[in-house]
Amino acid sequence: MIAKRECGKLERQLVASLTDACEQAKAEVAGFVWLTHCVDYQHFPESLVVIWVFDTDAHLASALKGNAKQRLHDFTANALVDAGVALDSVTHHIDFDSEQACQRTHGGDWQRRLRSRAARH
């Protein structure tokens, strides 16, 4: 378990690194709009998930079929290294979603969607 003070510091490092990755992805990946992360610091780093969000299901599907998926994995891996997070495999800590899917299943309520996603992990 990580001490509360360390959690705050790590969270700030993650946000800064992931923000940089987000800006890079916006410039390179069609349809990508934002990212977020979910983490339970009592089960860190196993609980960490970075979620890349696209505007539409079509853009998401296209990204997952093409080079963009690998590019987003690379952005995630680099951001986590920059934040000082060491993982055996980044793949298990990455997920993808779309604004369109959230609107369809959760009425656009991202807080509710992310809570339900966290409950499944």
PDB file of C-alpha atoms in Angstrom:
ATOM      1  CA  MET A   1       0.000   0.000   0.000  1.00  0.00           C
ATOM      2  CA  ILE A   2       1.210   3.488  -0.841  1.00  0.00           C
ATOM      3  CA  ALA A   3       1.242   6.256   1.776  1.00  0.00           C
ATOM      4  CA  LYS A   4      -1.291   9.057   1.243  1.00  0.00           C
ATOM      5  CA  ARG A   5       1.402  11.656   0.560  1.00  0.00           C
ATOM      6  CA  GLU A   6       3.009   9.381  -2.041  1.00  0.00           C
ATOM      7  CA  CYS A   7      -0.400   8.814  -3.675  1.00  0.00           C
ATOM      8  CA  GLY A   8      -0.833  12.545  -4.185  1.00  0.00           C
ATOM      9  CA  LYS A   9       2.617  12.924  -5.671  1.00  0.00           C
ATOM     10  CA  LEU A  10       2.156   9.922  -7.942  1.00  0.00           C
ATOM     11  CA  GLU A  11      -1.267  11.161  -9.050  1.00  0.00           C
ATOM     12  CA  ARG A  12       0.214  14.541 -10.037  1.00  0.00           C
ATOM     13  CA  GLN A  13       3.000  12.795 -11.969  1.00  0.00           C
ATOM     14  CA  LEU A  14       0.498  10.550 -13.748  1.00  0.00           C
ATOM     15  CA  VAL A  15      -1.743  13.464 -14.682  1.00  0.00           C
ATOM     16  CA  ALA A  16       1.170  15.492 -16.062  1.00  0.00           C
ATOM     17  CA  SER A  17       2.579  12.581 -18.091  1.00  0.00           C
ATOM     18  CA  LEU A  18      -0.797  11.449 -19.387  1.00  0.00           C
ATOM     19  CA  THR A  19      -1.701  15.030 -20.324  1.00  0.00           C
ATOM     20  CA  ASP A  20       1.398  15.178 -22.517  1.00  0.00           C
ATOM     21  CA  ALA A  21       0.465  11.832 -24.099  1.00  0.00           C
ATOM     22  CA  CYS A  22      -3.073  13.093 -24.672  1.00  0.00           C
ATOM     23  CA  GLU A  23      -1.870  16.192 -26.507  1.00  0.00           C
ATOM     24  CA  GLN A  24       0.421  14.106 -28.708  1.00  0.00           C
ATOM     25  CA  ALA A  25      -2.403  11.693 -29.541  1.00  0.00           C
ATOM     26  CA  LYS A  26      -4.825  14.499 -30.388  1.00  0.00           C
ATOM     27  CA  ALA A  27      -2.371  15.703 -33.021  1.00  0.00           C
ATOM     28  CA  GLU A  28      -1.821  12.238 -34.511  1.00  0.00           C
ATOM     29  CA  VAL A  29      -4.874  10.013 -34.089  1.00  0.00           C
ATOM     30  CA  ALA A  30      -8.112  10.706 -35.960  1.00  0.00           C
ATOM     31  CA  GLY A  31     -11.156  10.851 -33.708  1.00  0.00           C
ATOM     32  CA  PHE A  32      -9.247  10.698 -30.422  1.00  0.00           C
ATOM     33  CA  VAL A  33     -10.595  13.339 -28.023  1.00  0.00           C
ATOM     34  CA  TRP A  34      -9.383  12.713 -24.456  1.00  0.00           C
ATOM     35  CA  LEU A  35      -8.092  10.205 -21.956  1.00  0.00           C
ATOM     36  CA  THR A  36      -8.508   9.460 -18.307  1.00  0.00           C
ATOM     37  CA  HIS A  37      -7.223   6.958 -15.823  1.00  0.00           C
ATOM     38  CA  CYS A  38      -8.702   4.970 -12.975  1.00  0.00           C
ATOM     39  CA  VAL A  39      -6.683   3.666 -10.070  1.00  0.00           C
ATOM     40  CA  ASP A  40      -7.132   2.275  -6.585  1.00  0.00           C
ATOM     41  CA  TYR A  41      -3.893   3.158  -4.818  1.00  0.00           C
ATOM     42  CA  GLN A  42      -4.430   0.376  -2.284  1.00  0.00           C
ATOM     43  CA  HIS A  43      -3.904  -2.008  -5.220  1.00  0.00           C
ATOM     44  CA  PHE A  44      -1.358  -0.046  -7.216  1.00  0.00           C
ATOM     45  CA  PRO A  45      -0.086  -0.547  -9.864  1.00  0.00           C
ATOM     46  CA  GLU A  46      -2.295  -3.560 -10.687  1.00  0.00           C
ATOM     47  CA  SER A  47      -5.461  -1.439 -10.579  1.00  0.00           C
ATOM     48  CA  LEU A  48      -4.214   1.297 -12.922  1.00  0.00           C
ATOM     49  CA  VAL A  49      -6.157   1.596 -16.192  1.00  0.00           C
ATOM     50  CA  VAL A  50      -5.618   4.307 -18.815  1.00  0.00           C
ATOM     51  CA  ILE A  51      -8.721   4.851 -20.948  1.00  0.00           C
ATOM     52  CA  TRP A  52      -8.365   6.416 -24.413  1.00  0.00           C
ATOM     53  CA  VAL A  53     -11.654   8.002 -25.520  1.00  0.00           C
ATOM     54  CA  PHE A  54     -12.727   8.574 -29.134  1.00  0.00           C
ATOM     55  CA  ASP A  55     -15.564  10.691 -30.443  1.00  0.00           C
ATOM     56  CA  THR A  56     -17.352   7.881 -32.303  1.00  0.00           C
ATOM     57  CA  ASP A  57     -17.454   4.103 -32.355  1.00  0.00           C
ATOM     58  CA  ALA A  58     -16.311   4.234 -35.992  1.00  0.00           C
ATOM     59  CA  HIS A  59     -13.171   6.229 -35.147  1.00  0.00           C
ATOM     60  CA  LEU A  60     -12.438   3.860 -32.273  1.00  0.00           C
ATOM     61  CA  ALA A  61     -12.844   0.774 -34.474  1.00  0.00           C
ATOM     62  CA  SER A  62     -10.613   2.312 -37.124  1.00  0.00           C
ATOM     63  CA  ALA A  63      -7.921   3.139 -34.563  1.00  0.00           C
ATOM     64  CA  LEU A  64      -7.995  -0.379 -33.121  1.00  0.00           C
ATOM     65  CA  LYS A  65      -7.546  -1.906 -36.585  1.00  0.00           C
ATOM     66  CA  GLY A  66      -4.744   0.388 -37.691  1.00  0.00           C
ATOM     67  CA  ASN A  67      -1.421   1.733 -36.498  1.00  0.00           C
ATOM     68  CA  ALA A  68      -3.095   4.032 -33.964  1.00  0.00           C
ATOM     69  CA  LYS A  69      -3.555   1.228 -31.427  1.00  0.00           C
ATOM     70  CA  GLN A  70       0.187   0.607 -31.238  1.00  0.00           C
ATOM     71  CA  ARG A  71       0.848   4.343 -31.154  1.00  0.00           C
ATOM     72  CA  LEU A  72      -1.499   4.750 -28.168  1.00  0.00           C
ATOM     73  CA  HIS A  73       0.188   1.818 -26.417  1.00  0.00           C
ATOM     74  CA  ASP A  74       3.536   3.549 -26.988  1.00  0.00           C
ATOM     75  CA  PHE A  75       2.190   6.867 -25.665  1.00  0.00           C
ATOM     76  CA  THR A  76       0.876   5.074 -22.573  1.00  0.00           C
ATOM     77  CA  ALA A  77       4.125   3.197 -21.938  1.00  0.00           C
ATOM     78  CA  ASN A  78       6.188   6.373 -22.282  1.00  0.00           C
ATOM     79  CA  ALA A  79       3.841   8.359 -20.033  1.00  0.00           C
ATOM     80  CA  LEU A  80       3.995   5.705 -17.318  1.00  0.00           C
ATOM     81  CA  VAL A  81       7.788   5.556 -17.486  1.00  0.00           C
ATOM     82  CA  ASP A  82       7.880   9.371 -17.228  1.00  0.00           C
ATOM     83  CA  ALA A  83       5.638   9.149 -14.153  1.00  0.00           C
ATOM     84  CA  GLY A  84       7.926   6.539 -12.585  1.00  0.00           C
ATOM     85  CA  VAL A  85       5.428   3.687 -12.908  1.00  0.00           C
ATOM     86  CA  ALA A  86       7.008   0.318 -13.689  1.00  0.00           C
ATOM     87  CA  LEU A  87       4.764  -2.355 -15.203  1.00  0.00           C
ATOM     88  CA  ASP A  88       5.551  -5.743 -16.703  1.00  0.00           C
ATOM     89  CA  SER A  89       3.048  -5.188 -19.522  1.00  0.00           C
ATOM     90  CA  VAL A  90       1.247  -1.973 -20.362  1.00  0.00           C
ATOM     91  CA  THR A  91      -1.306  -3.825 -22.501  1.00  0.00           C
ATOM     92  CA  HIS A  92      -3.344  -4.964 -19.493  1.00  0.00           C
ATOM     93  CA  HIS A  93      -3.567  -1.392 -18.237  1.00  0.00           C
ATOM     94  CA  ILE A  94      -5.045   0.183 -21.370  1.00  0.00           C
ATOM     95  CA  ASP A  95      -8.663   0.370 -22.397  1.00  0.00           C
ATOM     96  CA  PHE A  96     -10.565   2.204 -25.119  1.00  0.00           C
ATOM     97  CA  ASP A  97     -13.980   3.834 -25.214  1.00  0.00           C
ATOM     98  CA  SER A  98     -16.039   6.344 -27.160  1.00  0.00           C
ATOM     99  CA  GLU A  99     -18.248   9.310 -26.412  1.00  0.00           C
ATOM    100  CA  GLN A 100     -20.890   7.657 -28.580  1.00  0.00           C
ATOM    101  CA  ALA A 101     -20.881   4.475 -26.465  1.00  0.00           C
ATOM    102  CA  CYS A 102     -21.130   6.474 -23.239  1.00  0.00           C
ATOM    103  CA  GLN A 103     -24.063   8.447 -24.615  1.00  0.00           C
ATOM    104  CA  ARG A 104     -25.789   5.259 -25.714  1.00  0.00           C
ATOM    105  CA  THR A 105     -25.373   3.269 -22.487  1.00  0.00           C
ATOM    106  CA  HIS A 106     -24.967   5.873 -19.737  1.00  0.00           C
ATOM    107  CA  GLY A 107     -26.685   8.946 -21.180  1.00  0.00           C
ATOM    108  CA  GLY A 108     -23.320  10.725 -21.433  1.00  0.00           C
ATOM    109  CA  ASP A 109     -22.632  10.387 -17.678  1.00  0.00           C
ATOM    110  CA  TRP A 110     -18.908   9.592 -17.637  1.00  0.00           C
ATOM    111  CA  GLN A 111     -18.695   9.465 -13.847  1.00  0.00           C
ATOM    112  CA  ARG A 112     -21.289   6.697 -13.754  1.00  0.00           C
ATOM    113  CA  ARG A 113     -19.658   4.904 -16.692  1.00  0.00           C
ATOM    114  CA  LEU A 114     -16.210   4.982 -15.081  1.00  0.00           C
ATOM    115  CA  ARG A 115     -17.606   3.805 -11.726  1.00  0.00           C
ATOM    116  CA  SER A 116     -19.294   0.843 -13.414  1.00  0.00           C
ATOM    117  CA  ARG A 117     -16.075   0.096 -15.327  1.00  0.00           C
ATOM    118  CA  ALA A 118     -14.017   0.192 -12.101  1.00  0.00           C
ATOM    119  CA  ALA A 119     -16.441  -2.207 -10.439  1.00  0.00           C
ATOM    120  CA  ARG A 120     -15.798  -4.762 -13.219  1.00  0.00           C
ATOM    121  CA  HIS A 121     -11.981  -4.635 -12.799  1.00  0.00           C
TER     122      HIS A 121
END
